[in-house]
CSV table of N, CA and C in Angstrom, one decimal:
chain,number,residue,atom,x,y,z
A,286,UNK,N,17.1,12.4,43.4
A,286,UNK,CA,18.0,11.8,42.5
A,286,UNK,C,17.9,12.4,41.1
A,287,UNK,N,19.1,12.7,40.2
A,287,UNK,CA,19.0,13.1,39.0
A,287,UNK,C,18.6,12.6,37.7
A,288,UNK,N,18.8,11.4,38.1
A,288,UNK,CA,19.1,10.8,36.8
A,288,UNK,C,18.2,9.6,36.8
A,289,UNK,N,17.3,9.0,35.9
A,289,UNK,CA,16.1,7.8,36.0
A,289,UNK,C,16.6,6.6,35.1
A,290,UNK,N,17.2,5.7,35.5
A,290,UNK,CA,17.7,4.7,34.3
A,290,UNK,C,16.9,4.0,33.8
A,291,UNK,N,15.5,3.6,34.6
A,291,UNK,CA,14.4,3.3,33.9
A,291,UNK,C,14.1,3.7,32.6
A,292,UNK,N,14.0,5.5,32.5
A,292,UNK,CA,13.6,5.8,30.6
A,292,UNK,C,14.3,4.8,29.9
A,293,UNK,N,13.6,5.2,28.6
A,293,UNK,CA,14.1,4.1,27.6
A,293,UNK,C,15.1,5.4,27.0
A,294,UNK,N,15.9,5.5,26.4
A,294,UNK,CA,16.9,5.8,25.2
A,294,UNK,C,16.0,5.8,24.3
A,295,UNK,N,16.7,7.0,23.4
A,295,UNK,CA,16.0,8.0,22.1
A,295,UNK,C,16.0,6.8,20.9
A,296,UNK,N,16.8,5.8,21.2
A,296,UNK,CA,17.0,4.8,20.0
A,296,UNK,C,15.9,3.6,20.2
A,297,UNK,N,15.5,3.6,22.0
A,297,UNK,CA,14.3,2.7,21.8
A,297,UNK,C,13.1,3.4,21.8
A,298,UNK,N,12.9,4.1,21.2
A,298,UNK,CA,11.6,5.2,20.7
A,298,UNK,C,11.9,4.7,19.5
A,299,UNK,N,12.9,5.8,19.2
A,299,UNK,CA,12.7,5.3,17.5
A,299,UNK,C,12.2,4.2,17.4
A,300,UNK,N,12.8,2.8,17.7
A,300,UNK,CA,12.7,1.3,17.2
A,300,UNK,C,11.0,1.5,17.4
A,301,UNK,N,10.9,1.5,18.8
A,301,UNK,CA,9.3,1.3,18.8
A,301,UNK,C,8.7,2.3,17.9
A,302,UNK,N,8.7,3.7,17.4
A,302,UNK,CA,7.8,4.1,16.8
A,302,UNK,C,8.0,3.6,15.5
A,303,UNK,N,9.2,2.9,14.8
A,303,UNK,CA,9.0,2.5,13.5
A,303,UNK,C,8.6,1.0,13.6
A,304,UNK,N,8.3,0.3,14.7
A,304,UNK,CA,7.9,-0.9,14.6
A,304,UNK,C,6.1,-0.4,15.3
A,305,UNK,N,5.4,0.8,15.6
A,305,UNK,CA,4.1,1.1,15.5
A,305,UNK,C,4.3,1.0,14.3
A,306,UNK,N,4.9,2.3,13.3
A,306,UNK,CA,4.6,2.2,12.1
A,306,UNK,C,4.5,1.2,11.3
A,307,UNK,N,5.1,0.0,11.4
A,307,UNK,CA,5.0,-1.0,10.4
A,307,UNK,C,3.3,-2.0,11.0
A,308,UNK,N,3.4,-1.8,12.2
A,308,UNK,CA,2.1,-2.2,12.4
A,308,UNK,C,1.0,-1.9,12.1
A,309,UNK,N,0.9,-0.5,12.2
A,309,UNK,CA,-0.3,0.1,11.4
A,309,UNK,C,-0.6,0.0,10.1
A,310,UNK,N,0.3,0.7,9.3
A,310,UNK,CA,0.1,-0.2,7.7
A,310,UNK,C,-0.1,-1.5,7.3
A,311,UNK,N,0.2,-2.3,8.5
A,311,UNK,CA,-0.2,-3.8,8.3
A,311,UNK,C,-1.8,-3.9,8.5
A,312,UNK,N,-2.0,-3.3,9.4
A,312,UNK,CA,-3.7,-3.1,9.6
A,312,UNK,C,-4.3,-2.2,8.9
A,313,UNK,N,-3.9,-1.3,8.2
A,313,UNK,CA,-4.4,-0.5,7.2
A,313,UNK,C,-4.5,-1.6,5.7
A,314,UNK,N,-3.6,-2.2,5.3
A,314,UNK,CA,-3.7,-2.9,4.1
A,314,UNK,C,-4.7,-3.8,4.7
A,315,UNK,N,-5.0,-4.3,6.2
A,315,UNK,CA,-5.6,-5.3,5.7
A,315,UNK,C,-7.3,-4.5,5.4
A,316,UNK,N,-7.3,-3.5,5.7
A,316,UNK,CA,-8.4,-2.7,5.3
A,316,UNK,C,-8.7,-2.3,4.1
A,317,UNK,N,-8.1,-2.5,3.5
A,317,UNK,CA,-7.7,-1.1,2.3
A,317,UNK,C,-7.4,-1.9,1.1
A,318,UNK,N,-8.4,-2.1,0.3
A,318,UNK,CA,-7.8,-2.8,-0.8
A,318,UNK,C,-8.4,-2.3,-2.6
A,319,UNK,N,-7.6,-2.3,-3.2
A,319,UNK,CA,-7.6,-1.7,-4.3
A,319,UNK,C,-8.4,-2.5,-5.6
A,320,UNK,N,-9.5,-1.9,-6.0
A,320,UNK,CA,-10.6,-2.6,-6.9
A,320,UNK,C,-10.5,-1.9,-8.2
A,321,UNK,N,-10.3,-3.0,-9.3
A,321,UNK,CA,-10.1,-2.8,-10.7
A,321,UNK,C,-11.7,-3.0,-11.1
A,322,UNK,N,-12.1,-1.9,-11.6
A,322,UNK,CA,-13.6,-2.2,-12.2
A,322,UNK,C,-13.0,-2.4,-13.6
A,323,UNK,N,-13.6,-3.9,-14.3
A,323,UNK,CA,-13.4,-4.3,-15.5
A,323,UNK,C,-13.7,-3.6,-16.8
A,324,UNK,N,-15.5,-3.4,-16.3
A,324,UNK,CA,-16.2,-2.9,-17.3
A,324,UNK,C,-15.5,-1.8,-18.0
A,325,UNK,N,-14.7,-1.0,-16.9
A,325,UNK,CA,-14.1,0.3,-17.5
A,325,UNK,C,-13.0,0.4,-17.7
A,326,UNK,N,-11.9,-0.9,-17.3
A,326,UNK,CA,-10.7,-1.0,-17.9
A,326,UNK,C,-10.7,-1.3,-19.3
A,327,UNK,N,-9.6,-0.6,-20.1
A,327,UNK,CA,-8.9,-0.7,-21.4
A,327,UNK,C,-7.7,-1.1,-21.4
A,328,UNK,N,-7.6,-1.9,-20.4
A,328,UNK,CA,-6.2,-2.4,-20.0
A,328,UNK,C,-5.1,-2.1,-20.7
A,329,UNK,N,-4.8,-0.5,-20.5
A,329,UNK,CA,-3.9,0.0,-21.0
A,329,UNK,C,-2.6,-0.2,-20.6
A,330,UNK,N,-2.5,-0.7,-19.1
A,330,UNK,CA,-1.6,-1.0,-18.5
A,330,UNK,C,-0.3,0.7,-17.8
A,331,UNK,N,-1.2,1.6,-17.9
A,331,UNK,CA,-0.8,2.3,-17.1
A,331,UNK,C,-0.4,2.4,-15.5
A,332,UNK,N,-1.5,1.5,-15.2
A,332,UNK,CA,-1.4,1.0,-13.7
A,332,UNK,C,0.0,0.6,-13.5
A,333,UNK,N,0.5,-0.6,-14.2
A,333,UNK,CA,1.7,-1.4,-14.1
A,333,UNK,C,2.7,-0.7,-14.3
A,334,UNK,N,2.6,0.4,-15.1
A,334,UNK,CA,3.8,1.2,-15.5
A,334,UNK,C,4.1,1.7,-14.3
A,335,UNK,N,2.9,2.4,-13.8
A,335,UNK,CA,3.6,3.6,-13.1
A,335,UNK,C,3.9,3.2,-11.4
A,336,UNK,N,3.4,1.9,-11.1
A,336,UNK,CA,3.3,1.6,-9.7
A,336,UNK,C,4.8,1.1,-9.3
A,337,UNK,N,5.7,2.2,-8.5
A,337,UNK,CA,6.6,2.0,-8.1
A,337,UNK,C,7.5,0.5,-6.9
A,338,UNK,N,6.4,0.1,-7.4
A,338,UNK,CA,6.5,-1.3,-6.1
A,338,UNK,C,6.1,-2.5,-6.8
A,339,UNK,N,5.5,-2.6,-7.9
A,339,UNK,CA,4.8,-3.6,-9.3
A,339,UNK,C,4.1,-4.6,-8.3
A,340,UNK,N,3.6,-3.5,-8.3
A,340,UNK,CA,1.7,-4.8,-7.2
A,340,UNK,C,0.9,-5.7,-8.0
A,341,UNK,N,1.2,-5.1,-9.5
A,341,UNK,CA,0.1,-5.3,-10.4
A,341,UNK,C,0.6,-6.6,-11.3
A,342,UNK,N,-0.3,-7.1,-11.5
A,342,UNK,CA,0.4,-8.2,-12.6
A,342,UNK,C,-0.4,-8.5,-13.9
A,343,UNK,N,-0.1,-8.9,-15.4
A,343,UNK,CA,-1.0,-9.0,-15.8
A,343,UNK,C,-1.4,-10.5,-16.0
A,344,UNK,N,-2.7,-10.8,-15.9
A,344,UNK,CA,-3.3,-12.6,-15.8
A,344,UNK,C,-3.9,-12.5,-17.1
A,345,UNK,N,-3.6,-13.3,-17.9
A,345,UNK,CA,-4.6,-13.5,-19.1
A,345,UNK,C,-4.7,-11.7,-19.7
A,346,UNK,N,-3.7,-11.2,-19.8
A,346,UNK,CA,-3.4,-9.9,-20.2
A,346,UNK,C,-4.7,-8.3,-19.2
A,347,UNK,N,-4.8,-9.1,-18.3
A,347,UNK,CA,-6.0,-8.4,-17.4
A,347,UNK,C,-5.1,-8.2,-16.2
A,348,UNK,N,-4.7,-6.7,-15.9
A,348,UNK,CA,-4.1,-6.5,-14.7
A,348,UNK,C,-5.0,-6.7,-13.2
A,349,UNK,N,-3.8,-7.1,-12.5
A,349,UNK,CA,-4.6,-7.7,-11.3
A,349,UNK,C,-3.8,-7.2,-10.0
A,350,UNK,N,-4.3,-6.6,-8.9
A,350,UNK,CA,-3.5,-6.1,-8.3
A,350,UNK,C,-3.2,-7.3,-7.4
A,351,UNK,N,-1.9,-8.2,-7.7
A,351,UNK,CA,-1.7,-9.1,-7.0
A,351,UNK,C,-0.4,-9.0,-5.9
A,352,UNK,N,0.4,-8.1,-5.8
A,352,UNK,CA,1.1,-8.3,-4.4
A,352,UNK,C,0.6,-7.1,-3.5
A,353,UNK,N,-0.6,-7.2,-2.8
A,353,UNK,CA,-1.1,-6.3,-1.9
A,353,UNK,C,0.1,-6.0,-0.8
A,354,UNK,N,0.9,-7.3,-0.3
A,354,UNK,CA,1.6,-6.7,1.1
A,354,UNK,C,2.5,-5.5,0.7
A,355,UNK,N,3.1,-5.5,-1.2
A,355,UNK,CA,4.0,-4.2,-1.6
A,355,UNK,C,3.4,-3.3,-1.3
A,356,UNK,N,2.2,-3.2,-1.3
A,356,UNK,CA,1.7,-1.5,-1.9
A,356,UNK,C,1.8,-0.5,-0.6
A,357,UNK,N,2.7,0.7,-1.5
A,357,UNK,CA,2.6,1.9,-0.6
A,357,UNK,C,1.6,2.6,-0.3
A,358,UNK,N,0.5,2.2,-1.3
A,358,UNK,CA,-0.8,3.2,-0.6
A,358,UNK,C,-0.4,4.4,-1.2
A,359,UNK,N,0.1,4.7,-2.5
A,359,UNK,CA,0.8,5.9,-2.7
A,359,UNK,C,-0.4,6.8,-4.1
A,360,UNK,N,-1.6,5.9,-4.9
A,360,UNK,CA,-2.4,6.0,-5.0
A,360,UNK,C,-2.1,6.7,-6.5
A,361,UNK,N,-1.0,6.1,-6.9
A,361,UNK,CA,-0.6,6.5,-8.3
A,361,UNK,C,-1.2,5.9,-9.5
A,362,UNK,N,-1.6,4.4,-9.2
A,362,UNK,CA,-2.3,3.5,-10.0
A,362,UNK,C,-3.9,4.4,-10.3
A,363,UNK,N,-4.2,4.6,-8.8
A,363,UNK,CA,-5.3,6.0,-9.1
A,363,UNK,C,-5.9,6.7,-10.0
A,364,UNK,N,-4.7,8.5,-10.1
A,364,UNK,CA,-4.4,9.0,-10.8
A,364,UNK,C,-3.7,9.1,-11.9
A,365,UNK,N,-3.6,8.0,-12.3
A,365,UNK,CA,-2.9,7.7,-13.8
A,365,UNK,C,-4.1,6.9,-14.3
A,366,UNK,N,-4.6,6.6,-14.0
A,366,UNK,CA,-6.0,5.9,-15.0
A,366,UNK,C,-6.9,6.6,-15.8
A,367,UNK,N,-7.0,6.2,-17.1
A,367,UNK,CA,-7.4,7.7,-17.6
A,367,UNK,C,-8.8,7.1,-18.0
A,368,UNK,N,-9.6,6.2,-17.5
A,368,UNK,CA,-10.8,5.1,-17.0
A,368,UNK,C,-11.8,5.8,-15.7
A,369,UNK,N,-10.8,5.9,-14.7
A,369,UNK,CA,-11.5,5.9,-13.6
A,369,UNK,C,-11.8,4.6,-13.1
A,370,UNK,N,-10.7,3.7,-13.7
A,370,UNK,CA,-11.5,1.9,-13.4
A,370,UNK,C,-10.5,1.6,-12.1
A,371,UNK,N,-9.7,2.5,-11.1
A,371,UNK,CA,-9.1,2.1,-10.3
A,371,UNK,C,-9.6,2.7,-8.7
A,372,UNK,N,-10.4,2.1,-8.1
A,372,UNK,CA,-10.7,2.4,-6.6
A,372,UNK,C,-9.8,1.7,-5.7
A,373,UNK,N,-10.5,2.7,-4.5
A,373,UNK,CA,-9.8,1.9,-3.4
A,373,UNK,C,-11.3,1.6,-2.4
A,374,UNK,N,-11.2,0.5,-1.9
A,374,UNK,CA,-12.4,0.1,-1.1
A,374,UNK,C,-11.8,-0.5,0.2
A,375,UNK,N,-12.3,0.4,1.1
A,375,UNK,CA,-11.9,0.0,3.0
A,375,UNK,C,-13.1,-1.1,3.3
A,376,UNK,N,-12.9,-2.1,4.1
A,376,UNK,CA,-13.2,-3.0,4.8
A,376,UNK,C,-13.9,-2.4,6.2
């Protein structure tokens, strides 16, 4: 026989590989979370500027990385810190 009607169609890959994808980053954030060392903040607020998804918020003028489910993991908050007060710490 030629033809297998069982395979799935190229459109249910995609779906599934972008619904892997969203699952993994779900389990990666819950891994992966971003630590502001105080001591060496100057709460310049560069973090806030530059994080294209505004994860950060400021509490009592003290940024706080408070919407974790936004973050792209893109690591900008990072390399814009001119401190070194921004890690990331895996679980």
């Amino acid at each position: 026989m030629s033809g297998d009607c069982s395979r799935p169609l190229k459109e249910d890959r995609t779906y599934f590989a972008a619904d892997y994808s969203a699952k993994l980053k779900e389990e990666t954030q819950a891994m992966r979370n971003v630590k502001i060392d105080m001591e060496k903040c100057t709460r310049c607020r560069e973090c806030i500027e530059v994080c294209p998804e505004e994860v950060f918020e400021l509490v009592d003028g003290i940024p706080v990385h408070a919407h974790k489910e936004k973050c792209l993991e893109c690591d900008l908050c990072i390399n814009i810190c001119p401190e070194d007060a921004i890690s990331v710490v895996t679980q």
